[in-house]
C-alpha positions as MATLAB code, in Angstrom:
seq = 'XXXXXXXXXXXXXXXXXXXXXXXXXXXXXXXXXXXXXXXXXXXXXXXXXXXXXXXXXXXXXXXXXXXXXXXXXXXXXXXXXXXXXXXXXXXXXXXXXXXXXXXXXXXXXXXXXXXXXXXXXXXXXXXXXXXXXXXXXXXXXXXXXXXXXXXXXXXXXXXXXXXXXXXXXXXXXXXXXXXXXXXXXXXXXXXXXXXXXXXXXXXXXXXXXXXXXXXXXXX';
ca = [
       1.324  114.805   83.658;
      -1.549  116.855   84.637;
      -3.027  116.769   87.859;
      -5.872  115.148   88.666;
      -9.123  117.390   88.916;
     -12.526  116.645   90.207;
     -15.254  116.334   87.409;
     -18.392  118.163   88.619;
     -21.566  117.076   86.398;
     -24.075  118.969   86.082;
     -27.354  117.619   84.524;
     -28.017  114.287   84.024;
     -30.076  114.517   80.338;
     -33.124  112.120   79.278;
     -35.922  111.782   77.165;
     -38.786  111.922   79.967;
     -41.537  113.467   78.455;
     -45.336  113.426   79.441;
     -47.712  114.968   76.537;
     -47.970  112.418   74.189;
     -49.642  109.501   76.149;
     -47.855  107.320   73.683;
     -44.689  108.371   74.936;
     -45.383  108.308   78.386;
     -45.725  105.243   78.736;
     -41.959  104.814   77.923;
     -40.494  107.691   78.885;
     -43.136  108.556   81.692;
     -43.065  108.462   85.759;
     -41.574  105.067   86.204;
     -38.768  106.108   83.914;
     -38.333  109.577   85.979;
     -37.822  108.031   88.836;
     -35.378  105.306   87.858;
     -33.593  108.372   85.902;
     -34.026  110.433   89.804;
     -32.456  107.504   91.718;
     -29.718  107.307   89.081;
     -28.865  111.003   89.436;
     -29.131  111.186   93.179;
     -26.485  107.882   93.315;
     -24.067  109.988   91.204;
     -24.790  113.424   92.970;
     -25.938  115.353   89.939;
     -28.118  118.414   91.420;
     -30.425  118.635   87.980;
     -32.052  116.271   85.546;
     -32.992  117.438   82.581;
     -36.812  116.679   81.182;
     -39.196  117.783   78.637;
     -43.131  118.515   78.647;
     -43.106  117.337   75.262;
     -45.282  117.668   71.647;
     -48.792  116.341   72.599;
     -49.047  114.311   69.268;
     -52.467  113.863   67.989;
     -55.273  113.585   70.284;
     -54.735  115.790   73.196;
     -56.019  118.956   73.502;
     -53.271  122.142   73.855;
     -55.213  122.446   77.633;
     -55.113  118.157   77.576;
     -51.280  118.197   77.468;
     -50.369  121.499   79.792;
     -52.775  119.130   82.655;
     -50.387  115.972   81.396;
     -47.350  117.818   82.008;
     -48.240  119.378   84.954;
     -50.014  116.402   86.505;
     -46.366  114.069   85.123;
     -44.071  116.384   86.678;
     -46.080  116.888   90.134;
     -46.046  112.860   90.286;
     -42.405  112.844   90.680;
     -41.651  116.128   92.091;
     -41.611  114.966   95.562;
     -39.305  111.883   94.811;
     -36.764  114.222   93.501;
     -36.726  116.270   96.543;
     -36.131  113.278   98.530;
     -33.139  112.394   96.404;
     -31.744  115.977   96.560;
     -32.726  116.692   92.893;
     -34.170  119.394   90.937;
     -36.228  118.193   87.933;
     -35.733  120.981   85.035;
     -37.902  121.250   82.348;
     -36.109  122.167   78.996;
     -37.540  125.137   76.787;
     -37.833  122.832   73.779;
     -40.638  122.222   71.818;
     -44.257  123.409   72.624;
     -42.287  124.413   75.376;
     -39.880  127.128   74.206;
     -42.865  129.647   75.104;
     -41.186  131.451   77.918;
     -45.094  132.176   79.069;
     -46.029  128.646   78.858;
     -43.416  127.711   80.658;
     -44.037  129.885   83.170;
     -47.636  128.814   83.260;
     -46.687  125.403   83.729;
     -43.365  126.396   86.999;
     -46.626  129.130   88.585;
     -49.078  125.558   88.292;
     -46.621  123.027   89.483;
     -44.807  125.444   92.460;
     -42.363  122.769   93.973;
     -38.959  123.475   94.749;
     -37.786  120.732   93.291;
     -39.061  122.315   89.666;
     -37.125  124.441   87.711;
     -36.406  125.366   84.061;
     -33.496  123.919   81.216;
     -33.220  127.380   79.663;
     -31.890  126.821   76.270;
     -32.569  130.262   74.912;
     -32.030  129.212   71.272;
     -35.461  127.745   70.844;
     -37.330  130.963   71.882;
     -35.914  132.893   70.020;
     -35.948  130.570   66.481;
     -39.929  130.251   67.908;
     -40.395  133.536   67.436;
     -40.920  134.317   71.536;
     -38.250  136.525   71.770;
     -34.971  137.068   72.242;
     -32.315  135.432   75.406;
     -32.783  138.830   76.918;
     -36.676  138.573   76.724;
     -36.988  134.795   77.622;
     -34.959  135.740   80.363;
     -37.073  138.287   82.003;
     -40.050  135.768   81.977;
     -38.093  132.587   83.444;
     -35.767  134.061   85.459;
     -37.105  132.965   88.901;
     -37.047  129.154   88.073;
     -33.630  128.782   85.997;
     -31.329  126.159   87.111;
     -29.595  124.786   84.624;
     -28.721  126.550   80.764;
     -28.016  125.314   77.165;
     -25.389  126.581   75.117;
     -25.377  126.517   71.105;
     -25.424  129.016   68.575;
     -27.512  128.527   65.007;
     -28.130  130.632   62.049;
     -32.150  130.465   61.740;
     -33.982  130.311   58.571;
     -37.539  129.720   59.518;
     -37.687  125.975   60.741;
     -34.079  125.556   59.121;
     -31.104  125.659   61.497;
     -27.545  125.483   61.010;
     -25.894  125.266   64.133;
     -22.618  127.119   63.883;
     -19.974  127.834   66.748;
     -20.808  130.047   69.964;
     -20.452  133.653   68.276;
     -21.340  133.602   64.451;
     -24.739  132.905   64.870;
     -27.955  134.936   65.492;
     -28.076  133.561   69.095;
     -26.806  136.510   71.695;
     -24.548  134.275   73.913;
     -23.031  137.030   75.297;
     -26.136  138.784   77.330;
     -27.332  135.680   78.546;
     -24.166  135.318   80.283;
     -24.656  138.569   81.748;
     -27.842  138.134   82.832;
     -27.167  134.742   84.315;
     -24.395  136.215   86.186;
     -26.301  139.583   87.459;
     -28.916  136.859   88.823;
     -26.017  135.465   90.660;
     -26.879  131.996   89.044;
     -24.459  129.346   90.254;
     -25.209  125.940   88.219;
     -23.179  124.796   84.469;
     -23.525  126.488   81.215;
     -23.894  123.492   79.104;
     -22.523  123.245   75.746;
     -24.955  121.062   73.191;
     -24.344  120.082   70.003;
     -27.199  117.622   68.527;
     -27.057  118.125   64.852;
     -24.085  117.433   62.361;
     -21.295  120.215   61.385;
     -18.763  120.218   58.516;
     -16.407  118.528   61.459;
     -17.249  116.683   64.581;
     -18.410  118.291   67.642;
     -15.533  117.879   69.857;
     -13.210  119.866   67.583;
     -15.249  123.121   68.003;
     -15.113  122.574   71.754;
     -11.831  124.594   72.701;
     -12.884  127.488   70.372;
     -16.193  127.742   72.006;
     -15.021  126.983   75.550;
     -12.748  130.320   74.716;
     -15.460  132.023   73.282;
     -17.420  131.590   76.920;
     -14.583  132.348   78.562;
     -14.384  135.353   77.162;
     -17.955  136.245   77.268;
     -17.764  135.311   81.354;
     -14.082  137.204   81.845;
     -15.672  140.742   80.246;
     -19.654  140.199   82.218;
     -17.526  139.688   85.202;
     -15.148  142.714   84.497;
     -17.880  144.633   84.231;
     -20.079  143.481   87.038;
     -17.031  144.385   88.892;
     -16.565  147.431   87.826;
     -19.829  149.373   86.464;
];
């Protein structure tokens, strides 16, 4: 019998988004807040959200003020509730700059970033190293999954045999003394289900973490 641990969660996930008006209206601030209340009940520090694609109709400047002006609306509701809203790097939204744009605009400590540095980098804006020097003031909360990327094609493969550098993002994260979850994510199917390549990833992390702490310890 094993004993009985505590369960720490990290990130509550949903599908608020605020660029396409269309969308907003279901997934928009009502929704947030519904989504805040739920994660300050359970005592989950972050909930994930998205900016969103702006669909047709809005202007690229149109959606950055939709975002901005969706986020601010519940900002201060999540900071009531002791939680941090974090904006995933998905989408129009895997621009590091953009992102950073849109963090700079909004200014709210209860704003952050979802860094999942496999979308900048299959974007073309750089690599986890690179996306990482640009967000690093605002990350709370980080997505794990590896892919091999052939232009919009992925094939998500486990932590370590793809093109994704899992192992300097841990680093960084680490040097920057971050203390919130590294996430595993798995959102497309593989030749088995998702839960059997959980172990050989966790190890694979492990790993990573045991050797960028070794050597933290001793440069």
């Amino acid at each position: 019998v094993y004993p009985r641990q505590p369960v720490r969660v990290g990130c509550l996930a949903t599908s608020v988004r605020f660029a396409d008006p269309q969308i907003a209206r279901d997934f928009g601030v009502d929704h947030a807040r519904r989504c805040i209340d739920l994660a300050g009940d359970l005592g989950v520090p972050c909930l994930r959200i998205f900016g969103g694609v702006a669909g047709e109709g809005p202007s690229e400047a149109q959606a950055f003020d939709r975002v901005a002006d969706g986020v601010s609306a519940i900002a201060d509701d999540a900071a009531q509730r002791g939680v941090t809203l974090c904006v995933e790097t998905h989408d129009q939204w895997s621009d590091p700059a953009r992102m950073a744009r849109l963090m700079s605009r909004l200014d709210h400590p209860a704003v952050a970033v979802t860094w999942d540095f496999l979308h900048p980098q299959r974007h073309g804006f750089g690599s986890p190293a690179e996306s990482f020097a640009i967000l690093k003031p605002w990350i709370r909360h980080a997505h794990f999954h590896d892919a091999l990327i052939d232009g919009d094609q992925l094939t998500l493969v486990p932590i370590g045999e793809g093109e994704v550098d899992h192992r300097i993002a841990i680093e960084l994260l680490l040097d920057a003394n971050y203390d919130g979850c590294f996430s595993g994510e798995w959102t497309r199917p593989r030749s088995k289900p998702a839960e059997e390549y959980l172990a050989d990833d966790l190890a694979v992390l492990h790993r990573y973490e045991t050797e960028c702490s070794t050597t933290k310890a001793n440069p």
